[in-house]
Amino acid sequence: MILPQFYIDDLIKNAITEDINYIDVATDYLLSDEQVSDAYFVAKAEGILCGAEVAMRVFQLLDDSFSYTLFKKDGDKVENGDVIAEFSGKTVKLLKGERTALNLIQHMSGIATLTHECVKGTEGTKATIADTRKTLPGLRSIQKYAVTCGGGRNHRYNLSDCAMLKDNHIDAKGGITPAVKALREKIGHTVKIEVETRTLAEVEEALNAGADIIMLDNMDNDTMKKAVEIVGGKALLEASGNLTPERIKSVSQLGVDILSIGALTHSVTAFDISMKMK
């Protein structure tokens, strides 16, 4: 894993606190704390796995006697019926952690699976698939990690990573040229400037103003093709907006460098995984 353990632990502790509060009225009154069980995670669909170790960490934090064996690792393709992991621990702890562990691994695997499908649409082109900042509050790190497990790349992690001038920035400053000029006078030499454009005239202005990256926002394919010709490789071109899986292949063939897709993280369908007691 490339995620820092302290971040994962804090996220899991918050999730467990939210779910258990102070008691599990079914499990705590039903079972002895000494009972031990074996269980496993099984895939119920075909896709890309992500979050296996995160899910196991849920049980570790609840039960210091917990042990597990992973048969699949993050980034692996899984088929319906594949056993992802087998594990053993106190029964009450397995039941208390089940929903939190599944929520995390299902969500992360859903992101990785959708990203993988989008990446396949760019095969044979120079285009790459990237995420956005349209992430769920508190989950950005694991969501962006899941994108990489699906073969995608991360856009800026937060507002400190890149100076992106969106339409409201540009309108507030009075135009692309004065906005880029004002930034160049103040930002450090390692910071890139990205400009969101809505028309070909804005693309040309952003290029002449010295933008490092030009976003083509909600443009149709014909307009984006003309934008590629105007820029001529002098800046990176990022297509964004209404990039459905069905449209990705045609857009990636236009010559753009990046396709950024908010749906990878903000509205992904959870991947179907079940926990079964042996």
PDB file of C-alpha atoms in Angstrom:
ATOM      1  CA  MET A   1       0.000   0.000   0.000  1.00  0.00           C
ATOM      2  CA  ILE A   2       1.093   3.555  -0.641  1.00  0.00           C
ATOM      3  CA  LEU A   3      -1.384   5.035   1.814  1.00  0.00           C
ATOM      4  CA  PRO A   4      -0.009   6.171   5.188  1.00  0.00           C
ATOM      5  CA  GLN A   5      -1.146   3.869   7.976  1.00  0.00           C
ATOM      6  CA  PHE A   6      -2.054   6.702  10.350  1.00  0.00           C
ATOM      7  CA  TYR A   7      -4.470   8.082   7.772  1.00  0.00           C
ATOM      8  CA  ILE A   8      -6.135   4.709   7.240  1.00  0.00           C
ATOM      9  CA  ASP A   9      -6.379   4.078  10.975  1.00  0.00           C
ATOM     10  CA  ASP A  10      -7.991   7.450  11.642  1.00  0.00           C
ATOM     11  CA  LEU A  11     -10.484   6.930   8.827  1.00  0.00           C
ATOM     12  CA  ILE A  12     -11.412   3.457  10.094  1.00  0.00           C
ATOM     13  CA  LYS A  13     -11.736   4.559  13.717  1.00  0.00           C
ATOM     14  CA  ASN A  14     -14.123   7.338  12.706  1.00  0.00           C
ATOM     15  CA  ALA A  15     -16.177   4.911  10.626  1.00  0.00           C
ATOM     16  CA  ILE A  16     -16.343   2.310  13.404  1.00  0.00           C
ATOM     17  CA  THR A  17     -17.325   4.931  15.970  1.00  0.00           C
ATOM     18  CA  GLU A  18     -20.091   6.121  13.674  1.00  0.00           C
ATOM     19  CA  ASP A  19     -21.402   2.577  13.148  1.00  0.00           C
ATOM     20  CA  ILE A  20     -21.062   0.996  16.596  1.00  0.00           C
ATOM     21  CA  ASN A  21     -21.464   4.049  18.814  1.00  0.00           C
ATOM     22  CA  TYR A  22     -21.088   2.322  22.193  1.00  0.00           C
ATOM     23  CA  ILE A  23     -22.794  -1.061  21.693  1.00  0.00           C
ATOM     24  CA  ASP A  24     -23.948  -3.522  19.040  1.00  0.00           C
ATOM     25  CA  VAL A  25     -27.290  -4.533  20.525  1.00  0.00           C
ATOM     26  CA  ALA A  26     -27.570  -7.660  18.356  1.00  0.00           C
ATOM     27  CA  THR A  27     -24.063  -9.046  18.581  1.00  0.00           C
ATOM     28  CA  ASP A  28     -23.156  -8.066  22.157  1.00  0.00           C
ATOM     29  CA  TYR A  29     -26.294  -9.655  23.644  1.00  0.00           C
ATOM     30  CA  LEU A  30     -26.224 -12.688  21.366  1.00  0.00           C
ATOM     31  CA  LEU A  31     -22.674 -14.042  21.456  1.00  0.00           C
ATOM     32  CA  SER A  32     -19.849 -14.639  23.899  1.00  0.00           C
ATOM     33  CA  ASP A  33     -16.742 -12.526  23.512  1.00  0.00           C
ATOM     34  CA  GLU A  34     -14.691 -15.752  23.612  1.00  0.00           C
ATOM     35  CA  GLN A  35     -16.229 -17.330  20.508  1.00  0.00           C
ATOM     36  CA  VAL A  36     -13.897 -17.529  17.500  1.00  0.00           C
ATOM     37  CA  SER A  37     -14.930 -17.910  13.858  1.00  0.00           C
ATOM     38  CA  ASP A  38     -13.400 -18.276  10.420  1.00  0.00           C
ATOM     39  CA  ALA A  39     -14.737 -16.191   7.537  1.00  0.00           C
ATOM     40  CA  TYR A  40     -13.892 -15.072   4.021  1.00  0.00           C
ATOM     41  CA  PHE A  41     -14.532 -12.349   1.448  1.00  0.00           C
ATOM     42  CA  VAL A  42     -15.842 -13.474  -1.930  1.00  0.00           C
ATOM     43  CA  ALA A  43     -16.280 -11.449  -5.125  1.00  0.00           C
ATOM     44  CA  LYS A  44     -19.798 -11.412  -6.576  1.00  0.00           C
ATOM     45  CA  ALA A  45     -18.867  -9.737  -9.868  1.00  0.00           C
ATOM     46  CA  GLU A  46     -15.968  -9.235 -12.275  1.00  0.00           C
ATOM     47  CA  GLY A  47     -13.706  -6.246 -11.751  1.00  0.00           C
ATOM     48  CA  ILE A  48     -10.562  -4.795 -10.199  1.00  0.00           C
ATOM     49  CA  LEU A  49      -9.874  -5.278  -6.511  1.00  0.00           C
ATOM     50  CA  CYS A  50      -8.866  -2.386  -4.271  1.00  0.00           C
ATOM     51  CA  GLY A  51      -8.890  -1.898  -0.516  1.00  0.00           C
ATOM     52  CA  ALA A  52      -8.135  -5.459   0.598  1.00  0.00           C
ATOM     53  CA  GLU A  53      -5.617  -4.462   3.252  1.00  0.00           C
ATOM     54  CA  VAL A  54      -7.764  -1.527   4.329  1.00  0.00           C
ATOM     55  CA  ALA A  55     -10.643  -3.930   4.960  1.00  0.00           C
ATOM     56  CA  MET A  56      -8.415  -6.300   6.930  1.00  0.00           C
ATOM     57  CA  ARG A  57      -7.183  -3.382   9.024  1.00  0.00           C
ATOM     58  CA  VAL A  58     -10.754  -2.786  10.223  1.00  0.00           C
ATOM     59  CA  PHE A  59     -10.753  -6.178  11.946  1.00  0.00           C
ATOM     60  CA  GLN A  60      -7.192  -5.755  13.228  1.00  0.00           C
ATOM     61  CA  LEU A  61      -8.135  -2.566  15.044  1.00  0.00           C
ATOM     62  CA  LEU A  62     -11.089  -4.306  16.681  1.00  0.00           C
ATOM     63  CA  ASP A  63      -9.340  -7.574  17.545  1.00  0.00           C
ATOM     64  CA  ASP A  64      -5.644  -8.010  18.274  1.00  0.00           C
ATOM     65  CA  SER A  65      -6.011 -11.791  17.787  1.00  0.00           C
ATOM     66  CA  PHE A  66      -7.253 -11.363  14.222  1.00  0.00           C
ATOM     67  CA  SER A  67      -5.290 -13.117  11.454  1.00  0.00           C
ATOM     68  CA  TYR A  68      -5.796 -13.272   7.699  1.00  0.00           C
ATOM     69  CA  THR A  69      -4.521 -14.545   4.356  1.00  0.00           C
ATOM     70  CA  LEU A  70      -4.998 -12.549   1.163  1.00  0.00           C
ATOM     71  CA  PHE A  71      -5.404 -14.441  -2.124  1.00  0.00           C
ATOM     72  CA  LYS A  72      -5.826 -11.291  -4.204  1.00  0.00           C
ATOM     73  CA  LYS A  73      -4.005  -7.977  -3.938  1.00  0.00           C
ATOM     74  CA  ASP A  74      -4.978  -4.439  -4.886  1.00  0.00           C
ATOM     75  CA  GLY A  75      -5.007  -3.990  -8.652  1.00  0.00           C
ATOM     76  CA  ASP A  76      -5.739  -7.676  -9.373  1.00  0.00           C
ATOM     77  CA  LYS A  77      -8.609  -8.673 -11.611  1.00  0.00           C
ATOM     78  CA  VAL A  78     -11.217 -10.784  -9.808  1.00  0.00           C
ATOM     79  CA  GLU A  79     -14.019 -12.938 -11.166  1.00  0.00           C
ATOM     80  CA  ASN A  80     -17.404 -13.775  -9.709  1.00  0.00           C
ATOM     81  CA  GLY A  81     -16.803 -16.437  -7.055  1.00  0.00           C
ATOM     82  CA  ASP A  82     -13.143 -15.655  -6.394  1.00  0.00           C
ATOM     83  CA  VAL A  83     -12.161 -15.828  -2.731  1.00  0.00           C
ATOM     84  CA  ILE A  84     -10.324 -12.598  -1.921  1.00  0.00           C
ATOM     85  CA  ALA A  85      -9.276 -13.346   1.653  1.00  0.00           C
ATOM     86  CA  GLU A  86      -9.742 -15.831   4.464  1.00  0.00           C
ATOM     87  CA  PHE A  87      -9.518 -14.697   8.078  1.00  0.00           C
ATOM     88  CA  SER A  88     -10.089 -15.705  11.670  1.00  0.00           C
ATOM     89  CA  GLY A  89     -10.935 -13.804  14.825  1.00  0.00           C
ATOM     90  CA  LYS A  90     -13.412 -13.261  17.616  1.00  0.00           C
ATOM     91  CA  THR A  91     -16.898 -13.676  16.233  1.00  0.00           C
ATOM     92  CA  VAL A  92     -18.291 -10.531  17.834  1.00  0.00           C
ATOM     93  CA  LYS A  93     -15.476  -8.446  16.354  1.00  0.00           C
ATOM     94  CA  LEU A  94     -15.952  -9.919  12.877  1.00  0.00           C
ATOM     95  CA  LEU A  95     -19.644  -9.075  12.978  1.00  0.00           C
ATOM     96  CA  LYS A  96     -19.036  -5.562  14.297  1.00  0.00           C
ATOM     97  CA  GLY A  97     -16.446  -4.794  11.637  1.00  0.00           C
ATOM     98  CA  GLU A  98     -18.184  -6.474   8.704  1.00  0.00           C
ATOM     99  CA  ARG A  99     -20.139  -3.489   7.382  1.00  0.00           C
ATOM    100  CA  THR A 100     -17.319  -0.973   7.734  1.00  0.00           C
ATOM    101  CA  ALA A 101     -14.822  -3.314   6.068  1.00  0.00           C
ATOM    102  CA  LEU A 102     -17.207  -4.077   3.208  1.00  0.00           C
ATOM    103  CA  ASN A 103     -18.141  -0.435   2.716  1.00  0.00           C
ATOM    104  CA  LEU A 104     -14.487   0.445   2.195  1.00  0.00           C
ATOM    105  CA  ILE A 105     -13.419  -2.440  -0.027  1.00  0.00           C
ATOM    106  CA  GLN A 106     -16.601  -2.272  -2.120  1.00  0.00           C
ATOM    107  CA  HIS A 107     -16.266   1.469  -2.679  1.00  0.00           C
ATOM    108  CA  MET A 108     -12.568   1.349  -3.487  1.00  0.00           C
ATOM    109  CA  SER A 109     -12.998  -1.650  -5.806  1.00  0.00           C
ATOM    110  CA  GLY A 110     -15.868   0.123  -7.555  1.00  0.00           C
ATOM    111  CA  ILE A 111     -13.597   3.081  -8.307  1.00  0.00           C
ATOM    112  CA  ALA A 112     -10.753   0.835  -9.492  1.00  0.00           C
ATOM    113  CA  THR A 113     -13.125  -1.147 -11.711  1.00  0.00           C
ATOM    114  CA  LEU A 114     -14.673   1.909 -13.368  1.00  0.00           C
ATOM    115  CA  THR A 115     -11.235   3.480 -13.847  1.00  0.00           C
ATOM    116  CA  HIS A 116      -9.994   0.306 -15.515  1.00  0.00           C
ATOM    117  CA  GLU A 117     -12.927   0.363 -17.938  1.00  0.00           C
ATOM    118  CA  CYS A 118     -12.171   3.982 -18.820  1.00  0.00           C
ATOM    119  CA  VAL A 119      -8.451   3.290 -19.274  1.00  0.00           C
ATOM    120  CA  LYS A 120      -9.246   0.520 -21.760  1.00  0.00           C
ATOM    121  CA  GLY A 121     -10.959   3.135 -23.917  1.00  0.00           C
ATOM    122  CA  THR A 122      -7.690   5.048 -24.349  1.00  0.00           C
ATOM    123  CA  GLU A 123      -5.660   2.092 -25.647  1.00  0.00           C
ATOM    124  CA  GLY A 124      -3.603   2.956 -28.702  1.00  0.00           C
ATOM    125  CA  THR A 125      -3.563   6.691 -27.904  1.00  0.00           C
ATOM    126  CA  LYS A 126      -1.364   8.971 -25.792  1.00  0.00           C
ATOM    127  CA  ALA A 127      -4.301   9.979 -23.586  1.00  0.00           C
ATOM    128  CA  THR A 128      -4.431   9.104 -19.897  1.00  0.00           C
ATOM    129  CA  ILE A 129      -7.368   8.913 -17.492  1.00  0.00           C
ATOM    130  CA  ALA A 130      -7.288  11.146 -14.416  1.00  0.00           C
ATOM    131  CA  ASP A 131      -9.544  11.804 -11.440  1.00  0.00           C
ATOM    132  CA  THR A 132     -10.654  15.188 -10.073  1.00  0.00           C
ATOM    133  CA  ARG A 133     -11.280  16.858  -6.699  1.00  0.00           C
ATOM    134  CA  LYS A 134     -14.899  15.693  -6.845  1.00  0.00           C
ATOM    135  CA  THR A 135     -14.312  13.265  -4.007  1.00  0.00           C
ATOM    136  CA  LEU A 136     -16.311  12.429  -0.891  1.00  0.00           C
ATOM    137  CA  PRO A 137     -15.223  14.497   2.138  1.00  0.00           C
ATOM    138  CA  GLY A 138     -12.660  12.639   4.215  1.00  0.00           C
ATOM    139  CA  LEU A 139     -12.144   9.877   1.641  1.00  0.00           C
ATOM    140  CA  ARG A 140      -9.981  11.635  -0.945  1.00  0.00           C
ATOM    141  CA  SER A 141      -6.788   9.663  -0.281  1.00  0.00           C
ATOM    142  CA  ILE A 142      -8.367   6.224  -0.582  1.00  0.00           C
ATOM    143  CA  GLN A 143     -10.429   7.289  -3.591  1.00  0.00           C
ATOM    144  CA  LYS A 144      -7.406   8.624  -5.441  1.00  0.00           C
ATOM    145  CA  TYR A 145      -5.431   5.529  -4.458  1.00  0.00           C
ATOM    146  CA  ALA A 146      -8.214   3.390  -5.944  1.00  0.00           C
ATOM    147  CA  VAL A 147      -7.964   5.315  -9.219  1.00  0.00           C
ATOM    148  CA  THR A 148      -4.280   4.358  -9.496  1.00  0.00           C
ATOM    149  CA  CYS A 149      -5.132   0.708  -8.804  1.00  0.00           C
ATOM    150  CA  GLY A 150      -7.441   0.850 -11.809  1.00  0.00           C
ATOM    151  CA  GLY A 151      -4.663   2.190 -14.030  1.00  0.00           C
ATOM    152  CA  GLY A 152      -5.596   5.865 -13.867  1.00  0.00           C
ATOM    153  CA  ARG A 153      -3.578   8.875 -12.738  1.00  0.00           C
ATOM    154  CA  ASN A 154      -4.236  11.475 -10.087  1.00  0.00           C
ATOM    155  CA  HIS A 155      -5.069  15.067 -10.906  1.00  0.00           C
ATOM    156  CA  ARG A 156      -4.104  17.614  -8.239  1.00  0.00           C
ATOM    157  CA  TYR A 157      -4.734  16.342  -4.739  1.00  0.00           C
ATOM    158  CA  ASN A 158      -5.819  19.705  -3.355  1.00  0.00           C
ATOM    159  CA  LEU A 159      -5.792  23.441  -4.035  1.00  0.00           C
ATOM    160  CA  SER A 160      -2.104  23.723  -3.133  1.00  0.00           C
ATOM    161  CA  ASP A 161      -0.902  21.404  -5.904  1.00  0.00           C
ATOM    162  CA  CYS A 162      -1.673  23.451  -9.001  1.00  0.00           C
ATOM    163  CA  ALA A 163      -3.058  26.879  -9.863  1.00  0.00           C
ATOM    164  CA  MET A 164      -6.205  26.000 -11.766  1.00  0.00           C
ATOM    165  CA  LEU A 165      -8.114  28.961 -13.130  1.00  0.00           C
ATOM    166  CA  LYS A 166     -11.738  27.947 -13.494  1.00  0.00           C
ATOM    167  CA  ASP A 167     -14.478  30.068 -15.020  1.00  0.00           C
ATOM    168  CA  ASN A 168     -15.263  31.879 -11.775  1.00  0.00           C
ATOM    169  CA  HIS A 169     -11.603  32.765 -11.193  1.00  0.00           C
ATOM    170  CA  ILE A 170     -11.345  34.111 -14.724  1.00  0.00           C
ATOM    171  CA  ASP A 171     -14.582  36.065 -14.524  1.00  0.00           C
ATOM    172  CA  ALA A 172     -13.611  37.520 -11.146  1.00  0.00           C
ATOM    173  CA  LYS A 173     -10.213  38.681 -12.432  1.00  0.00           C
ATOM    174  CA  GLY A 174     -11.517  40.057 -15.713  1.00  0.00           C
ATOM    175  CA  GLY A 175     -10.200  37.532 -18.183  1.00  0.00           C
ATOM    176  CA  ILE A 176      -7.684  34.772 -18.865  1.00  0.00           C
ATOM    177  CA  THR A 177      -4.724  36.987 -19.747  1.00  0.00           C
ATOM    178  CA  PRO A 178      -4.779  39.197 -16.620  1.00  0.00           C
ATOM    179  CA  ALA A 179      -5.416  36.156 -14.430  1.00  0.00           C
ATOM    180  CA  VAL A 180      -2.434  34.194 -15.781  1.00  0.00           C
ATOM    181  CA  LYS A 181      -0.219  37.302 -15.657  1.00  0.00           C
ATOM    182  CA  ALA A 182      -1.123  37.957 -12.005  1.00  0.00           C
ATOM    183  CA  LEU A 183      -0.343  34.362 -11.062  1.00  0.00           C
ATOM    184  CA  ARG A 184       3.003  34.292 -12.869  1.00  0.00           C
ATOM    185  CA  GLU A 185       4.149  37.249 -10.820  1.00  0.00           C
ATOM    186  CA  LYS A 186       3.490  35.486  -7.511  1.00  0.00           C
ATOM    187  CA  ILE A 187       3.599  31.681  -7.716  1.00  0.00           C
ATOM    188  CA  GLY A 188       6.750  29.632  -7.253  1.00  0.00           C
ATOM    189  CA  HIS A 189       8.667  28.221 -10.188  1.00  0.00           C
ATOM    190  CA  THR A 190       7.502  24.665  -9.481  1.00  0.00           C
ATOM    191  CA  VAL A 191       3.776  25.461  -9.693  1.00  0.00           C
ATOM    192  CA  LYS A 192       1.958  24.907 -12.981  1.00  0.00           C
ATOM    193  CA  ILE A 193      -0.974  26.960 -14.221  1.00  0.00           C
ATOM    194  CA  GLU A 194      -4.027  25.297 -15.719  1.00  0.00           C
ATOM    195  CA  VAL A 195      -6.747  27.327 -17.424  1.00  0.00           C
ATOM    196  CA  GLU A 196     -10.303  26.163 -17.980  1.00  0.00           C
ATOM    197  CA  THR A 197     -11.612  27.171 -21.408  1.00  0.00           C
ATOM    198  CA  ARG A 198     -15.088  27.110 -22.873  1.00  0.00           C
ATOM    199  CA  THR A 199     -14.462  28.298 -26.448  1.00  0.00           C
ATOM    200  CA  LEU A 200     -11.731  28.121 -29.085  1.00  0.00           C
ATOM    201  CA  ALA A 201     -11.084  31.829 -28.575  1.00  0.00           C
ATOM    202  CA  GLU A 202     -10.367  31.129 -24.914  1.00  0.00           C
ATOM    203  CA  VAL A 203      -8.081  28.231 -25.884  1.00  0.00           C
ATOM    204  CA  GLU A 204      -6.032  30.561 -28.057  1.00  0.00           C
ATOM    205  CA  GLU A 205      -5.932  33.219 -25.354  1.00  0.00           C
ATOM    206  CA  ALA A 206      -4.824  30.693 -22.706  1.00  0.00           C
ATOM    207  CA  LEU A 207      -2.060  29.467 -25.004  1.00  0.00           C
ATOM    208  CA  ASN A 208      -0.814  32.977 -25.731  1.00  0.00           C
ATOM    209  CA  ALA A 209      -0.966  33.843 -22.031  1.00  0.00           C
ATOM    210  CA  GLY A 210       1.438  30.986 -21.272  1.00  0.00           C
ATOM    211  CA  ALA A 211      -0.797  28.394 -19.606  1.00  0.00           C
ATOM    212  CA  ASP A 212       0.936  25.085 -18.916  1.00  0.00           C
ATOM    213  CA  ILE A 213      -2.282  23.063 -19.148  1.00  0.00           C
ATOM    214  CA  ILE A 214      -5.470  23.983 -20.966  1.00  0.00           C
ATOM    215  CA  MET A 215      -8.723  22.338 -19.959  1.00  0.00           C
ATOM    216  CA  LEU A 216     -11.320  21.865 -22.688  1.00  0.00           C
ATOM    217  CA  ASP A 217     -14.511  22.098 -20.650  1.00  0.00           C
ATOM    218  CA  ASN A 218     -17.646  20.385 -21.976  1.00  0.00           C
ATOM    219  CA  MET A 219     -16.625  20.780 -25.618  1.00  0.00           C
ATOM    220  CA  ASP A 220     -17.883  18.540 -28.397  1.00  0.00           C
ATOM    221  CA  ASN A 221     -15.438  16.390 -30.344  1.00  0.00           C
ATOM    222  CA  ASP A 222     -15.209  18.673 -33.362  1.00  0.00           C
ATOM    223  CA  THR A 223     -14.345  21.656 -31.169  1.00  0.00           C
ATOM    224  CA  MET A 224     -11.743  19.683 -29.233  1.00  0.00           C
ATOM    225  CA  LYS A 225     -10.137  18.514 -32.474  1.00  0.00           C
ATOM    226  CA  LYS A 226      -9.750  22.143 -33.543  1.00  0.00           C
ATOM    227  CA  ALA A 227      -8.301  22.977 -30.116  1.00  0.00           C
ATOM    228  CA  VAL A 228      -5.646  20.278 -30.598  1.00  0.00           C
ATOM    229  CA  GLU A 229      -4.683  21.887 -33.899  1.00  0.00           C
ATOM    230  CA  ILE A 230      -4.531  25.375 -32.372  1.00  0.00           C
ATOM    231  CA  VAL A 231      -2.321  24.311 -29.449  1.00  0.00           C
ATOM    232  CA  GLY A 232      -0.028  22.133 -31.534  1.00  0.00           C
ATOM    233  CA  GLY A 233       1.628  20.486 -28.553  1.00  0.00           C
ATOM    234  CA  LYS A 234       2.673  23.775 -26.912  1.00  0.00           C
ATOM    235  CA  ALA A 235       0.610  22.994 -23.806  1.00  0.00           C
ATOM    236  CA  LEU A 236      -1.021  19.917 -22.294  1.00  0.00           C
ATOM    237  CA  LEU A 237      -4.670  19.535 -23.217  1.00  0.00           C
ATOM    238  CA  GLU A 238      -7.150  18.151 -20.704  1.00  0.00           C
ATOM    239  CA  ALA A 239     -10.644  17.141 -21.821  1.00  0.00           C
ATOM    240  CA  SER A 240     -13.272  17.326 -19.107  1.00  0.00           C
ATOM    241  CA  GLY A 241     -17.033  17.184 -18.789  1.00  0.00           C
ATOM    242  CA  ASN A 242     -19.572  14.579 -19.926  1.00  0.00           C
ATOM    243  CA  LEU A 243     -16.899  11.949 -20.524  1.00  0.00           C
ATOM    244  CA  THR A 244     -18.979   8.789 -20.326  1.00  0.00           C
ATOM    245  CA  PRO A 245     -17.294   5.396 -20.808  1.00  0.00           C
ATOM    246  CA  GLU A 246     -18.981   5.198 -24.223  1.00  0.00           C
ATOM    247  CA  ARG A 247     -17.398   8.497 -25.333  1.00  0.00           C
ATOM    248  CA  ILE A 248     -13.879   7.997 -24.013  1.00  0.00           C
ATOM    249  CA  LYS A 249     -12.511   6.155 -27.060  1.00  0.00           C
ATOM    250  CA  SER A 250     -13.534   8.846 -29.535  1.00  0.00           C
ATOM    251  CA  VAL A 251     -12.234  11.676 -27.323  1.00  0.00           C
ATOM    252  CA  SER A 252      -8.889  10.008 -26.644  1.00  0.00           C
ATOM    253  CA  GLN A 253      -8.338   9.653 -30.405  1.00  0.00           C
ATOM    254  CA  LEU A 254      -8.560  13.426 -30.903  1.00  0.00           C
ATOM    255  CA  GLY A 255      -5.027  14.019 -29.638  1.00  0.00           C
ATOM    256  CA  VAL A 256      -5.772  15.339 -26.126  1.00  0.00           C
ATOM    257  CA  ASP A 257      -3.346  14.386 -23.367  1.00  0.00           C
ATOM    258  CA  ILE A 258      -5.652  13.856 -20.381  1.00  0.00           C
ATOM    259  CA  LEU A 259      -9.272  12.938 -19.807  1.00  0.00           C
ATOM    260  CA  SER A 260     -10.370  13.985 -16.308  1.00  0.00           C
ATOM    261  CA  ILE A 261     -13.502  12.296 -15.012  1.00  0.00           C
ATOM    262  CA  GLY A 262     -15.267  13.318 -11.807  1.00  0.00           C
ATOM    263  CA  ALA A 263     -17.606  10.325 -11.957  1.00  0.00           C
ATOM    264  CA  LEU A 264     -14.702   8.012 -11.059  1.00  0.00           C
ATOM    265  CA  THR A 265     -15.090   9.137  -7.460  1.00  0.00           C
ATOM    266  CA  HIS A 266     -18.278  11.119  -6.950  1.00  0.00           C
ATOM    267  CA  SER A 267     -20.901   8.679  -8.252  1.00  0.00           C
ATOM    268  CA  VAL A 268     -19.290   5.271  -8.610  1.00  0.00           C
ATOM    269  CA  THR A 269     -21.251   2.045  -8.052  1.00  0.00           C
ATOM    270  CA  ALA A 270     -19.975  -0.165  -5.241  1.00  0.00           C
ATOM    271  CA  PHE A 271     -18.358  -3.437  -6.342  1.00  0.00           C
ATOM    272  CA  ASP A 272     -20.213  -6.496  -5.048  1.00  0.00           C
ATOM    273  CA  ILE A 273     -18.249  -8.351  -2.368  1.00  0.00           C
ATOM    274  CA  SER A 274     -19.719 -10.501   0.417  1.00  0.00           C
ATOM    275  CA  MET A 275     -18.402 -11.738   3.753  1.00  0.00           C
ATOM    276  CA  LYS A 276     -19.317 -15.322   4.605  1.00  0.00           C
ATOM    277  CA  MET A 277     -18.822 -17.206   7.857  1.00  0.00           C
ATOM    278  CA  LYS A 278     -17.390 -20.702   7.502  1.00  0.00           C
TER     279      LYS A 278
END
